């Protein structure tokens, strides 16, 4: 009994002390994060945390004198139900001011319904499928769309003499979107599609596919494969099977040859042409500073487009919240979002007021060995591209 | 045309050899103890990580990492068997599956924690990383090496099972455990040894597969289905069955992808269903 009373007294004391601490200063600004910190998205989760640490070192952890409180939730991968439940919890119980994060499109779509119902601004860090925000007026995106980077690559392939391309993509949503986007963009330029292969998500041996491509003797091959596994093995096998020797150029989306996956691909990545919204070697002071600060934080790992998306998401959040003294209002927030335009480590970016989607440069890069290290060198730029499918 | 067919055979056999190495141990232990060890694929993954770590962090030559990867995996698996698995030999297979699937999940998380979730870089020595050109075909030296090394292991295994007293005991125990132990053979110890060797093979298979298929924490999950198909098609406890099933699976998988890529992964499952209709207990199972 005595011990029981002691516990009650202790609890009361803590309650009093705790509320005193809160009353002593202004209420914090709460940013709810839904991201993948475990499972297949684990690498991205680590990068996210490192970028947030870098960002707050540079820009502080207060906005207008109010402490910024970041409440992280792990959606554990592609899990729309889970993401939706987490969004509800963050909105209803944690009273967050804004939501941010989201790697996977299905999760983003699920969170979209919560966003619209609760008038909750959501800042999307990745989730690159076109048109997912059309029905959700409180969402905005700081990554890219697959279409946005694929169309310029198809144009570039045609411009540099490719007339006959083989298209190989993984047989799942993003893969099909990307492969078909490339096919239609390339044929619109006047090119021909030599053939198409849909690779099962579970495939680990690609020798048969590669031989099929070789048999068709195309000028080049566009590939879209899951960067975390298949893509690396595919490129290595392509080299072993002599596709380069047969004069077949490889084109791909930049997420296959990110700064973090290049060491695993090794020599097989050399010569690959990719398109992306960011390259680690982008030549600007801001990017050099960002890369340096990030690598100090991450223990030597270089940042990828995902990290830059995170960085820009936080820049956007800080900018729109700083502009609102006092109460944070969702409609005011969205007005400010639509006018966003700032310099990012990737180059200039802006938010399209019509679609709340990002407008940015798309860089064509060649992967090459420089100073003993594989890097993506920018060789062409398509300036300030809007997602073509959202402006049809 | 005939060249294409030969090339498909070559690629498929190399892939089949990998599948065999990863599954052979499971086929034997499954036959001996009827223990549904889904964690076997995680052992293969461990072998891969041991090899990659020795190469990248310690600068070991590739060939030297192979026996060490096999041994390290076997020791790890042996400890797990003594501490954990043996307590589950006499319970229903559902519990065994729950236990070993749990271990697969834990292995994915542990590997992510220790090595990170990025694909592991691996550089093969020059004599294995180029290819030999024959006509329109580039024969990947690494696949050639896989077939040769795998062939050697296969020969040793078949010899061991067919012509040594250990092999005879294993065959006897697979056929009838009770009679074997009543003959004075310590089946428990026999099993321990078989488990040890089987896990070593898995570790070797894992180490050999890194250069071909890459290595990330989902490796165990990626190969789980293949390993189970090999064991099921081969018939529990049959080394030759596992070999036949692995080669068949490798060749059919590669040929299916080459000639009818539209079917995707369907073709190997169709193969599995057809074989099981014909021989419900596997290719080499005793009736």
XYZ file of C-alpha atoms in Angstrom:
679
model
C 0.000 0.000 0.000
C 2.758 2.346 0.952
C 4.626 1.739 -2.252
C 1.435 2.259 -4.203
C 0.957 5.690 -2.628
C 4.528 6.553 -3.452
C 3.922 5.782 -7.106
C 0.862 8.045 -7.168
C 2.766 10.899 -5.576
C 5.581 10.425 -8.035
C 3.178 10.396 -10.954
C 1.482 13.578 -9.742
C 4.822 15.255 -9.247
C 5.861 14.359 -12.753
C 2.606 15.630 -14.158
C 3.015 19.002 -12.414
C 6.635 19.333 -13.419
C 5.872 18.249 -16.958
C 3.047 20.701 -17.527
C 5.163 23.420 -15.968
C 7.837 22.789 -18.550
C 5.304 23.070 -21.359
C 3.776 26.270 -19.966
C 7.232 27.736 -19.636
C 7.573 28.108 -23.418
C 5.470 28.218 -26.553
C 3.947 25.017 -27.858
C 6.203 23.271 -30.363
C 5.567 22.977 -34.092
C 4.901 19.342 -34.823
C 5.939 17.704 -38.069
C 4.573 14.196 -38.515
C 6.744 11.873 -40.588
C 5.529 8.713 -42.307
C 8.461 6.991 -43.950
C 10.030 3.554 -44.250
C 12.667 3.069 -41.601
C 12.700 -0.713 -41.736
C 12.276 -3.422 -44.350
C 13.096 -2.751 -47.965
C 13.059 1.020 -47.341
C 15.629 0.778 -44.578
C 18.422 2.464 -46.532
C 16.110 5.325 -47.378
C 15.119 5.643 -43.722
C 18.722 6.025 -42.627
C 19.328 8.608 -45.318
C 16.212 10.484 -44.232
C 17.420 10.730 -40.639
C 20.877 11.861 -41.721
C 19.445 14.563 -43.975
C 17.150 15.859 -41.229
C 20.150 16.060 -38.892
C 22.144 17.957 -41.541
C 19.220 20.266 -42.287
C 18.643 21.136 -38.652
C 22.345 21.749 -38.102
C 22.219 24.277 -40.933
C 18.792 25.816 -40.302
C 18.184 25.248 -36.617
C 15.455 23.351 -34.861
C 13.114 26.268 -34.229
C 10.721 28.154 -36.474
C 9.761 31.666 -35.334
C 11.027 30.825 -31.853
C 8.919 27.676 -31.617
C 10.695 24.377 -31.209
C 10.277 21.962 -34.130
C 9.233 18.543 -32.950
C 9.613 15.725 -35.466
C 7.398 12.721 -34.816
C 8.606 9.749 -36.853
C 6.441 6.794 -37.806
C 7.606 3.723 -39.742
C 5.216 2.426 -42.403
C 7.497 -0.573 -42.932
C 7.349 -0.587 -46.740
C 4.416 -0.783 -49.139
C 1.523 -0.847 -46.658
C -1.277 1.603 -47.490
C -3.502 0.556 -44.559
C -0.647 1.029 -42.186
C 0.279 4.421 -43.642
C -3.320 5.594 -43.396
C -3.620 4.488 -39.787
C -0.353 6.266 -38.942
C -1.597 9.434 -40.646
C -4.807 9.319 -38.626
C -2.876 8.794 -35.429
C -0.520 11.699 -36.163
C -3.403 14.024 -37.019
C -5.863 13.056 -34.285
C -3.645 12.150 -31.357
C -0.372 13.948 -31.971
C -1.978 17.126 -33.381
C 0.720 17.584 -35.980
C 0.821 20.820 -37.982
C 1.982 19.188 -41.206
C 2.717 15.693 -42.473
C 5.713 14.720 -44.598
C 7.499 11.655 -45.946
C 6.072 8.796 -48.053
C 8.327 6.695 -50.241
C 5.726 4.471 -51.867
C 2.848 5.535 -54.091
C 0.189 3.245 -52.532
C 0.987 4.689 -49.120
C 0.819 8.244 -50.459
C -2.568 7.577 -52.026
C -3.889 6.167 -48.751
C -2.611 9.153 -46.777
C -4.192 11.426 -49.400
C -7.704 10.653 -48.159
C -6.732 11.588 -44.605
C -5.063 14.750 -45.875
C -8.165 15.892 -47.733
C -10.593 15.089 -44.927
C -8.490 16.705 -42.226
C -7.197 19.585 -44.412
C -3.733 18.436 -43.485
C -0.841 19.672 -45.647
C 1.261 16.700 -46.775
C 4.778 17.182 -48.197
C 5.675 14.149 -50.307
C 9.368 13.216 -50.225
C 9.297 10.479 -52.885
C 6.208 8.553 -54.262
C 6.864 9.233 -57.948
C 3.676 8.164 -59.742
C 2.011 10.884 -61.818
C -1.381 12.359 -60.919
C -1.623 10.958 -57.403
C -2.245 14.414 -55.931
C -4.960 15.514 -58.335
C -7.787 14.833 -55.887
C -5.909 15.864 -52.770
C -5.554 19.662 -52.655
C -3.383 19.644 -49.523
C -0.582 17.554 -50.986
C 2.592 18.747 -52.701
C 5.598 16.801 -53.988
C 9.376 17.402 -53.778
C 10.777 14.383 -55.610
C 9.884 13.908 -59.270
C 7.573 11.755 -61.306
C 8.776 8.773 -63.303
C 7.263 10.367 -66.433
C 9.053 13.631 -65.776
C 12.492 12.011 -66.019
C 11.650 9.304 -68.570
C 10.366 11.495 -71.420
C 13.551 13.606 -71.621
C 15.618 10.397 -71.677
C 13.619 9.052 -74.628
C 14.150 12.366 -76.424
C 17.848 12.280 -75.651
C 18.192 8.698 -76.875
C 16.635 9.683 -80.197
C 18.638 12.905 -80.420
C 21.906 10.993 -80.020
C 21.195 8.596 -82.852
C 19.280 5.717 -81.336
C 16.518 4.591 -83.709
C 15.731 1.097 -82.510
C 15.399 0.488 -78.765
C 14.647 -2.582 -76.696
C 12.629 -1.915 -73.550
C 13.052 -4.076 -70.439
C 11.099 -3.299 -67.302
C 10.030 -4.924 -64.111
C 6.501 -6.242 -64.172
C 4.952 -4.049 -61.475
C 3.234 -0.635 -61.335
C 6.199 1.739 -61.546
C 8.009 -0.519 -64.022
C 5.061 -0.736 -66.411
C 4.451 3.030 -66.192
C 8.050 3.840 -66.871
C 8.524 1.299 -69.660
C 5.390 2.348 -71.488
C 6.182 6.024 -71.034
C 9.551 5.451 -72.647
C 7.996 3.490 -75.504
C 5.414 6.149 -76.318
C 7.858 9.042 -75.961
C 10.461 7.301 -78.112
C 8.009 6.375 -80.869
C 6.620 9.930 -80.750
C 10.131 11.132 -81.623
C 10.143 8.745 -84.587
C 12.025 5.808 -83.067
C 11.139 2.152 -83.226
C 10.710 -0.300 -80.356
C 12.651 -3.468 -81.101
C 10.937 -5.453 -78.392
C 9.694 -5.426 -74.836
C 10.353 -7.734 -71.898
C 8.488 -7.638 -68.624
C 10.769 -9.024 -65.942
C 9.061 -10.772 -63.030
C 9.722 -9.108 -59.693
C 11.177 -12.372 -58.369
C 13.722 -12.859 -61.165
C 17.380 -13.153 -60.188
C 18.932 -14.627 -63.329
C 18.707 -12.441 -66.433
C 20.919 -14.266 -68.911
C 17.970 -15.369 -71.063
C 16.540 -11.859 -71.296
C 19.914 -10.405 -72.151
C 20.473 -12.951 -74.890
C 17.046 -12.109 -76.319
C 17.972 -8.444 -76.411
C 21.283 -9.274 -78.073
C 19.547 -11.395 -80.713
C 17.356 -8.433 -81.657
C 20.444 -6.236 -82.316
C 18.929 -2.932 -81.173
C 20.867 0.369 -80.956
C 20.134 0.565 -77.279
C 18.136 -0.759 -74.396
C 15.997 1.112 -71.886
C 15.708 -0.650 -68.545
C 13.639 0.009 -65.455
C 14.361 -2.400 -62.635
C 14.114 -2.289 -58.892
C 17.296 -0.577 -57.763
C 17.590 -2.453 -54.477
C 18.253 -5.849 -56.015
C 17.542 -6.834 -59.581
C 19.031 -3.756 -61.214
C 22.512 -4.361 -59.860
C 22.549 -8.013 -60.911
C 21.085 -7.135 -64.317
C 23.819 -4.633 -65.147
C 26.567 -6.986 -63.978
C 25.177 -9.826 -66.050
C 24.783 -7.483 -69.042
C 28.489 -6.733 -68.875
C 29.437 -10.395 -68.467
C 27.290 -11.252 -71.454
C 28.961 -8.626 -73.586
C 26.099 -6.257 -74.396
C 28.493 -3.356 -74.487
C 30.716 -5.268 -76.896
C 27.691 -5.826 -79.133
C 27.240 -2.037 -79.296
C 24.005 -1.944 -77.312
C 23.874 1.204 -75.187
C 22.087 1.020 -71.871
C 19.657 3.768 -70.828
C 17.900 3.790 -67.479
C 16.220 5.866 -64.860
C 18.737 7.352 -62.461
C 17.482 5.486 -59.425
C 19.254 2.389 -60.737
C 22.657 4.040 -60.603
C 22.414 6.149 -57.462
C 25.566 7.261 -55.724
C 24.942 4.577 -53.088
C 24.333 1.667 -55.453
C 27.241 2.376 -57.823
C 29.918 0.603 -55.736
C 27.884 -2.636 -55.824
C 27.418 -2.442 -59.592
C 31.073 -1.658 -60.147
C 32.596 -1.488 -63.630
C 29.349 -2.739 -65.145
C 27.836 0.715 -64.541
C 30.427 2.535 -66.646
C 28.896 3.976 -69.795
C 25.290 3.691 -68.649
C 23.199 6.736 -69.633
C 20.574 7.729 -67.102
C 18.183 10.575 -66.471
C 17.468 11.982 -63.052
C 16.640 15.106 -61.131
C 19.901 14.981 -59.192
C 23.500 13.967 -59.585
C 25.967 13.907 -56.720
C 28.453 15.729 -58.936
C 26.067 18.613 -59.744
C 28.304 21.639 -59.883
C 27.018 24.225 -57.434
C 28.242 25.540 -54.126
C 25.033 24.490 -52.461
C 25.429 20.899 -53.640
C 29.083 20.703 -52.648
C 28.199 21.940 -49.155
C 25.287 19.535 -48.959
C 27.325 16.509 -50.053
C 30.100 17.375 -47.617
C 27.772 17.876 -44.651
C 25.809 14.747 -45.488
C 28.855 12.538 -45.797
C 30.153 13.782 -42.457
C 26.811 12.833 -40.935
C 26.362 9.469 -42.687
C 29.846 8.160 -42.075
C 30.983 8.427 -45.676
C 27.916 7.339 -47.658
C 27.083 9.840 -50.396
C 23.557 11.350 -50.610
C 21.101 10.227 -53.303
C 18.058 11.866 -54.918
C 16.035 10.587 -51.945
C 18.183 12.593 -49.567
C 17.861 15.698 -51.708
C 14.082 15.200 -51.801
C 14.091 15.093 -48.015
C 16.271 18.185 -47.794
C 14.002 20.153 -50.114
C 10.892 18.953 -48.320
C 12.243 20.412 -45.102
C 13.297 23.614 -46.852
C 9.723 23.919 -48.113
C 8.201 23.196 -44.708
C 10.470 25.699 -42.964
C 9.789 28.356 -45.594
C 6.004 28.114 -45.458
C 5.854 27.858 -41.685
C 8.282 30.735 -41.147
C 6.014 32.903 -43.282
C 3.106 32.230 -40.922
C 3.496 33.983 -37.609
C 1.133 32.669 -34.984
C -1.535 30.181 -36.001
C -0.664 27.762 -38.791
C -3.512 27.574 -41.261
C -3.753 24.789 -43.850
C -5.130 26.987 -46.624
C -2.516 29.657 -46.014
C 0.123 26.938 -46.004
C -1.029 25.682 -49.386
C -1.081 29.210 -50.861
C 2.536 29.575 -49.784
C 3.421 26.120 -51.125
C 2.073 27.017 -54.565
C 4.392 30.019 -54.731
C 7.509 28.102 -53.674
C 10.607 28.585 -55.782
C 14.061 28.022 -54.423
C 17.558 26.725 -55.028
C 18.114 23.075 -54.162
C 21.295 20.994 -54.180
C 19.931 19.523 -57.435
C 19.531 22.976 -59.045
C 16.580 25.400 -59.265
C 13.167 23.980 -58.339
C 9.635 25.355 -58.111
C 6.191 24.103 -57.210
C 3.662 24.194 -60.035
C 0.652 26.147 -58.658
C -1.751 24.146 -60.868
C -0.672 20.655 -59.815
C 1.384 21.257 -56.623
C 3.972 19.078 -58.277
C 7.638 19.871 -58.682
C 9.159 21.657 -61.657
C 12.861 21.003 -62.045
C 15.776 20.382 -64.365
C 16.123 16.848 -65.670
C 19.750 15.874 -66.115
C 21.044 13.291 -68.543
C 24.099 11.709 -66.986
C 26.762 9.269 -68.031
C 28.182 6.970 -65.380
C 31.947 7.048 -65.555
C 35.061 6.334 -63.576
C 36.617 9.536 -62.226
C 39.546 9.459 -59.843
C 38.984 5.791 -59.074
C 35.315 6.373 -58.224
C 32.167 5.850 -60.272
C 30.173 9.052 -60.640
C 27.258 10.313 -62.699
C 28.474 13.154 -64.895
C 25.819 15.517 -66.212
C 26.069 15.598 -70.009
C 22.806 17.312 -70.952
C 20.069 19.266 -69.194
C 16.368 19.614 -69.926
C 15.528 22.792 -67.999
C 12.515 23.241 -65.711
C 10.499 20.221 -66.849
C 6.900 19.782 -65.734
C 5.433 16.293 -65.616
C 4.163 15.963 -69.209
C 1.331 13.618 -68.248
C -0.072 16.119 -65.766
C -0.138 18.797 -68.462
C -1.682 16.734 -71.212
C 19.328 -21.703 -83.486
C 21.190 -24.654 -82.050
C 23.735 -22.182 -80.708
C 20.977 -20.378 -78.809
C 19.790 -23.648 -77.347
C 23.274 -24.568 -76.188
C 23.719 -21.152 -74.675
C 20.432 -21.462 -72.792
C 21.517 -24.857 -71.522
C 24.825 -23.418 -70.373
C 23.214 -20.502 -68.528
C 20.502 -22.684 -67.087
C 22.896 -25.335 -65.817
C 25.045 -22.699 -64.114
C 21.960 -21.303 -62.420
C 20.804 -24.821 -61.551
C 24.132 -25.567 -59.878
C 23.636 -22.555 -57.629
C 20.134 -23.672 -56.733
C 21.425 -27.161 -56.011
C 24.146 -25.957 -53.642
C 21.643 -23.829 -51.769
C 19.072 -26.623 -51.491
C 21.049 -29.869 -51.199
C 21.522 -29.623 -47.447
C 17.839 -29.008 -46.886
C 16.888 -32.019 -48.977
C 18.959 -34.289 -46.750
C 17.967 -32.843 -43.389
C 14.333 -32.694 -44.461
C 14.541 -36.369 -45.379
C 16.279 -37.327 -42.137
C 14.251 -35.432 -39.590
C 11.167 -34.286 -41.486
C 12.158 -30.908 -40.127
C 10.764 -28.054 -42.226
C 13.715 -25.707 -42.072
C 12.805 -22.583 -44.022
C 15.798 -20.851 -42.445
C 18.030 -22.769 -44.824
C 17.888 -19.882 -47.297
C 19.046 -17.566 -44.516
C 22.118 -19.769 -44.041
C 22.936 -19.280 -47.711
C 22.619 -15.532 -47.208
C 24.999 -15.671 -44.254
C 27.585 -17.453 -46.388
C 27.301 -14.661 -48.937
C 27.876 -11.968 -46.336
C 30.841 -13.768 -44.809
C 32.491 -14.068 -48.218
C 31.785 -10.451 -49.178
C 33.048 -9.137 -45.842
C 36.267 -11.127 -46.049
C 36.864 -9.871 -49.576
C 35.997 -6.224 -49.034
C 37.132 -5.561 -45.487
C 40.014 -8.009 -45.200
C 41.120 -8.136 -48.815
C 40.995 -11.927 -49.040
C 41.158 -13.529 -52.487
C 37.760 -14.770 -53.660
C 38.574 -18.474 -53.779
C 39.890 -18.476 -50.217
C 36.686 -16.937 -48.887
C 34.614 -19.861 -50.152
C 35.684 -22.546 -47.639
C 35.608 -20.015 -44.813
C 32.093 -18.907 -45.760
C 30.990 -22.533 -45.807
C 32.600 -23.302 -42.459
C 31.339 -20.171 -40.720
C 27.806 -20.832 -41.935
C 27.992 -24.439 -40.793
C 29.184 -23.468 -37.320
C 26.487 -20.845 -36.969
C 23.808 -23.249 -38.176
C 25.174 -26.028 -35.970
C 24.899 -23.848 -32.875
C 21.370 -22.886 -33.851
C 20.476 -26.543 -34.340
C 21.794 -27.571 -30.924
C 20.253 -24.653 -29.052
C 16.951 -24.307 -30.853
C 15.962 -26.555 -33.704
C 16.387 -29.890 -31.904
C 13.674 -28.897 -29.454
C 11.233 -28.731 -32.346
C 11.846 -32.078 -34.027
C 8.855 -33.767 -32.468
C 6.257 -31.040 -32.865
C 3.953 -30.483 -35.808
C 5.385 -28.947 -38.977
C 3.298 -25.842 -38.475
C 5.377 -24.936 -35.423
C 8.571 -25.705 -37.287
C 7.518 -23.400 -40.090
C 6.561 -20.632 -37.689
C 9.911 -20.963 -35.937
C 12.030 -20.992 -39.065
C 10.089 -18.262 -40.873
C 10.654 -16.212 -37.751
C 14.366 -16.875 -38.085
C 14.273 -15.777 -41.725
C 12.656 -12.479 -40.688
C 15.187 -12.026 -37.927
C 18.015 -12.758 -40.337
C 16.762 -10.045 -42.712
C 16.638 -7.539 -39.867
C 20.008 -8.566 -38.405
C 21.758 -8.433 -41.740
C 20.271 -4.986 -42.390
C 21.490 -3.896 -38.977
C 25.033 -5.165 -39.452
C 25.678 -4.647 -43.161
C 22.988 -2.130 -44.116
C 20.333 -2.709 -46.720
C 22.369 -1.668 -49.755
C 23.529 -4.236 -52.265
C 26.966 -5.512 -51.350
C 29.736 -4.632 -53.786
C 31.745 -7.597 -54.942
C 34.687 -7.652 -57.319
C 35.732 -10.873 -58.912
C 39.360 -11.592 -59.763
C 40.180 -10.866 -63.412
C 40.327 -14.519 -64.410
C 36.637 -14.853 -63.514
C 35.227 -11.515 -64.574
C 35.631 -11.521 -68.337
C 33.973 -13.676 -70.946
C 35.045 -15.946 -73.785
C 33.566 -15.032 -77.129
C 32.279 -17.865 -79.303
C 30.386 -16.616 -82.329
C 27.539 -14.406 -81.168
C 27.816 -15.732 -77.632
C 29.785 -14.409 -74.748
C 30.452 -17.301 -72.419
C 30.649 -15.772 -68.979
C 33.740 -17.233 -67.292
C 32.049 -17.001 -63.934
C 29.236 -19.299 -65.035
C 31.795 -21.679 -66.417
C 33.553 -21.641 -63.047
C 30.223 -22.264 -61.297
C 29.554 -25.324 -63.392
C 33.047 -26.730 -62.794
C 33.136 -25.984 -59.073
C 29.549 -27.152 -58.666
C 30.318 -30.337 -60.589
C 33.157 -31.074 -58.198
C 30.929 -30.608 -55.162
C 28.192 -32.718 -56.737
C 30.649 -35.526 -57.413
C 31.945 -35.395 -53.833
C 28.439 -35.446 -52.426
C 27.183 -38.295 -54.547
C 30.312 -40.280 -53.784
C 29.886 -39.494 -50.084
C 26.270 -40.606 -50.011
C 26.709 -43.659 -52.241
C 30.063 -45.037 -51.209
C 30.937 -44.132 -47.639
C 29.658 -45.666 -44.441
C 28.404 -42.249 -43.356
C 26.413 -42.060 -46.576
C 25.026 -45.545 -46.040
C 23.891 -44.609 -42.545
C 22.238 -41.449 -43.848
C 20.422 -43.405 -46.547
C 19.313 -45.954 -43.991
C 18.057 -43.276 -41.617
C 16.137 -41.519 -44.374
C 14.432 -44.800 -45.283
C 13.601 -45.859 -41.780
C 14.721 -43.939 -38.788
C 13.541 -46.319 -36.095
C 15.135 -49.417 -37.553
C 18.351 -47.521 -38.148
C 18.620 -46.384 -34.560
C 17.724 -49.832 -33.310
C 20.782 -51.099 -35.212
C 22.875 -49.042 -32.822
C 23.402 -46.073 -35.119
C 23.209 -42.749 -33.318
C 20.737 -40.989 -35.588
C 20.866 -37.808 -33.558
C 24.594 -37.475 -34.158
C 24.189 -38.493 -37.764
C 21.672 -35.764 -38.189
C 23.904 -33.202 -36.547
C 26.664 -34.014 -38.979
C 24.314 -33.969 -41.973
C 22.927 -30.646 -40.803
C 26.451 -29.276 -40.480
C 27.431 -30.372 -43.982
C 24.152 -29.221 -45.466
C 24.548 -25.781 -43.946
C 28.126 -25.593 -45.185
C 26.806 -26.251 -48.700
C 24.226 -23.516 -48.277
C 26.951 -21.123 -47.156
C 29.048 -22.080 -50.158
C 26.077 -21.632 -52.479
C 25.402 -18.217 -50.981
C 29.013 -17.137 -51.382
C 29.082 -18.351 -54.991
C 25.812 -16.658 -55.906
C 26.755 -13.116 -54.880
C 28.534 -12.249 -58.098
C 25.677 -13.530 -60.230
C 22.540 -12.400 -58.421
C 23.771 -9.776 -55.977
C 23.453 -9.715 -52.208
C 21.089 -7.657 -50.102
C 19.101 -8.474 -46.946
C 16.150 -9.816 -48.941
C 18.332 -12.575 -50.388
C 16.881 -15.159 -47.992
C 13.340 -14.290 -49.062
C 14.206 -14.112 -52.764
C 15.543 -17.646 -52.779
C 13.217 -19.281 -50.283
C 10.659 -20.290 -52.914
C 13.321 -21.673 -55.262
C 14.932 -23.710 -52.502
C 11.601 -25.178 -51.438
C 10.671 -26.015 -55.017
C 13.967 -27.850 -55.514
C 13.507 -29.890 -52.351
C 9.874 -30.692 -53.131
C 10.550 -31.631 -56.736
C 13.581 -33.702 -55.854
C 11.916 -35.675 -53.134
C 12.818 -35.483 -49.473
C 16.165 -36.932 -48.587
C 17.372 -37.485 -52.130
C 20.612 -35.840 -53.182
C 20.270 -36.977 -56.789
C 16.673 -35.836 -56.753
C 17.701 -32.386 -55.593
C 20.365 -32.260 -58.301
C 17.925 -33.274 -61.031
C 15.308 -30.839 -59.761
C 17.770 -27.931 -59.489
C 19.128 -28.455 -63.001
C 15.634 -28.881 -64.420
C 14.462 -25.739 -62.666
C 17.508 -23.764 -63.796
C 17.217 -24.797 -67.422
C 13.420 -24.457 -67.628
C 13.574 -21.062 -65.938
C 16.196 -19.737 -68.340
C 14.631 -21.360 -71.413
C 11.182 -20.070 -70.462
C 12.522 -16.558 -70.089
C 14.277 -16.792 -73.431
C 11.597 -18.337 -75.615
C 8.405 -17.093 -73.973
C 9.274 -14.130 -71.756
C 5.590 -13.169 -71.566
C 4.916 -15.997 -69.152
C 7.074 -14.437 -66.449
C 7.564 -16.580 -63.358
C 4.580 -18.737 -64.318
C 6.659 -21.313 -66.113
C 8.558 -22.652 -63.115
C 5.385 -22.950 -61.063
C 3.712 -24.738 -63.936
C 6.688 -27.099 -64.041
C 6.351 -27.700 -60.316
C 2.664 -28.497 -60.587
C 3.150 -30.829 -63.561
C 5.988 -32.756 -61.914
C 4.041 -33.130 -58.691
C 0.986 -34.399 -60.541
C 3.159 -37.016 -62.118
C 5.275 -37.799 -59.052
C 3.590 -36.422 -55.934
C 6.556 -37.252 -53.696
C 9.174 -35.805 -55.981
C 11.280 -37.042 -58.855
C 13.470 -39.445 -56.926
C 11.250 -40.334 -53.998
C 10.720 -43.976 -53.200
C 7.167 -44.983 -53.932
